[in-house]
Amino acid sequence: MTFGWIDAILASAICGFARILTGVRARWQGSAPVAGPRVYYANHASHADFVLVWACLPRDLRERTHPVAGLDYWNRDPFRRFAANRLFGSVLIDRNSKTRKEDPIRQMATTLEGGDALIVLPEGTRNTSDARLLPFKSGIYHLAVACPEVEFVPVWIENLSRVMPKGQFVPVPLLCTITIGPPLKIRASEDKATFVARTREALLNLAPAEG
C-alpha cells in the first residue's frame, strides 16, 4: 500500500504515541519480521490491540500489513473512517450477515493473494472475562483453507488491558509486552476443530505463566 506523505507522517506519529503510551516491548521468538503474505493473530482485550501489533512492526512491513476490523465500529464517524482506511489500511468486515455485501473470507484472502499481511483477532470480541483466551471463531480456519500456503503467526499481548482499562482515559504506567511466536500453516486434510485448537494453543503457549 502507498501512503500519501501526510498519511505516512500521521501513521508514524500514532505508532510513536502508542509505543510511548504503553512502553511496549516486542519480542520475536521463533519468528522474524519478514515481508509477504502472513496472518498475525492476537488475543483481544481492547480496541487498541491491532494498533499496538501494527506499531511494533518495522515501517516497511506496516505499510503492507492490514488490520482486520469491524465495519460497524470503524465506520461510525469521519475520524474512525479516516484512521481505518487512510492510516491503518484496514480490511473492514461487515459482521452482520444480513447486511453484508462481501464475503469476509474472500476480502481477507484477496489481501493475502496480493502479497500483503493481515492482523486478525480470532476471539471475535474483547475478552472481559477471567479466562485467558476466549474460544476462537471459525473464520481463522476458513481463511487458512482459502490460503493454505500462508503462515499464521501467534502474537500474545500482555498487560494492554491493564495499561488502558475499559472506560478509563488516563493510562496506568505499566509496561506492555508483545510476544510473536513461531509461524504455523494448516496441514493437509486438517479439520476445523484440530486447526482451531492448534492455533489457539500456539497463542496460549506465548502467555506468561500464571501465579
PDB file of C-alpha atoms in Angstrom, residues 2 40 66 91 169-170 205:
ATOM      1  CA  THR A   2       1.294   3.507  -0.851  1.00  0.00           C
ATOM      2  CA  TYR A  40      -0.652 -12.197  12.599  1.00  0.00           C
ATOM      3  CA  HIS A  66      -3.661  -4.575   7.223  1.00  0.00           C
ATOM      4  CA  VAL A  91      -9.786  -4.555   5.860  1.00  0.00           C
ATOM      5  CA  PHE A 169      -8.949   7.707  29.657  1.00  0.00           C
ATOM      6  CA  VAL A 170      -5.721   8.003  31.678  1.00  0.00           C
ATOM      7  CA  ASN A 205       1.951 -21.004  24.794  1.00  0.00           C
TER       8      ASN A 205
END
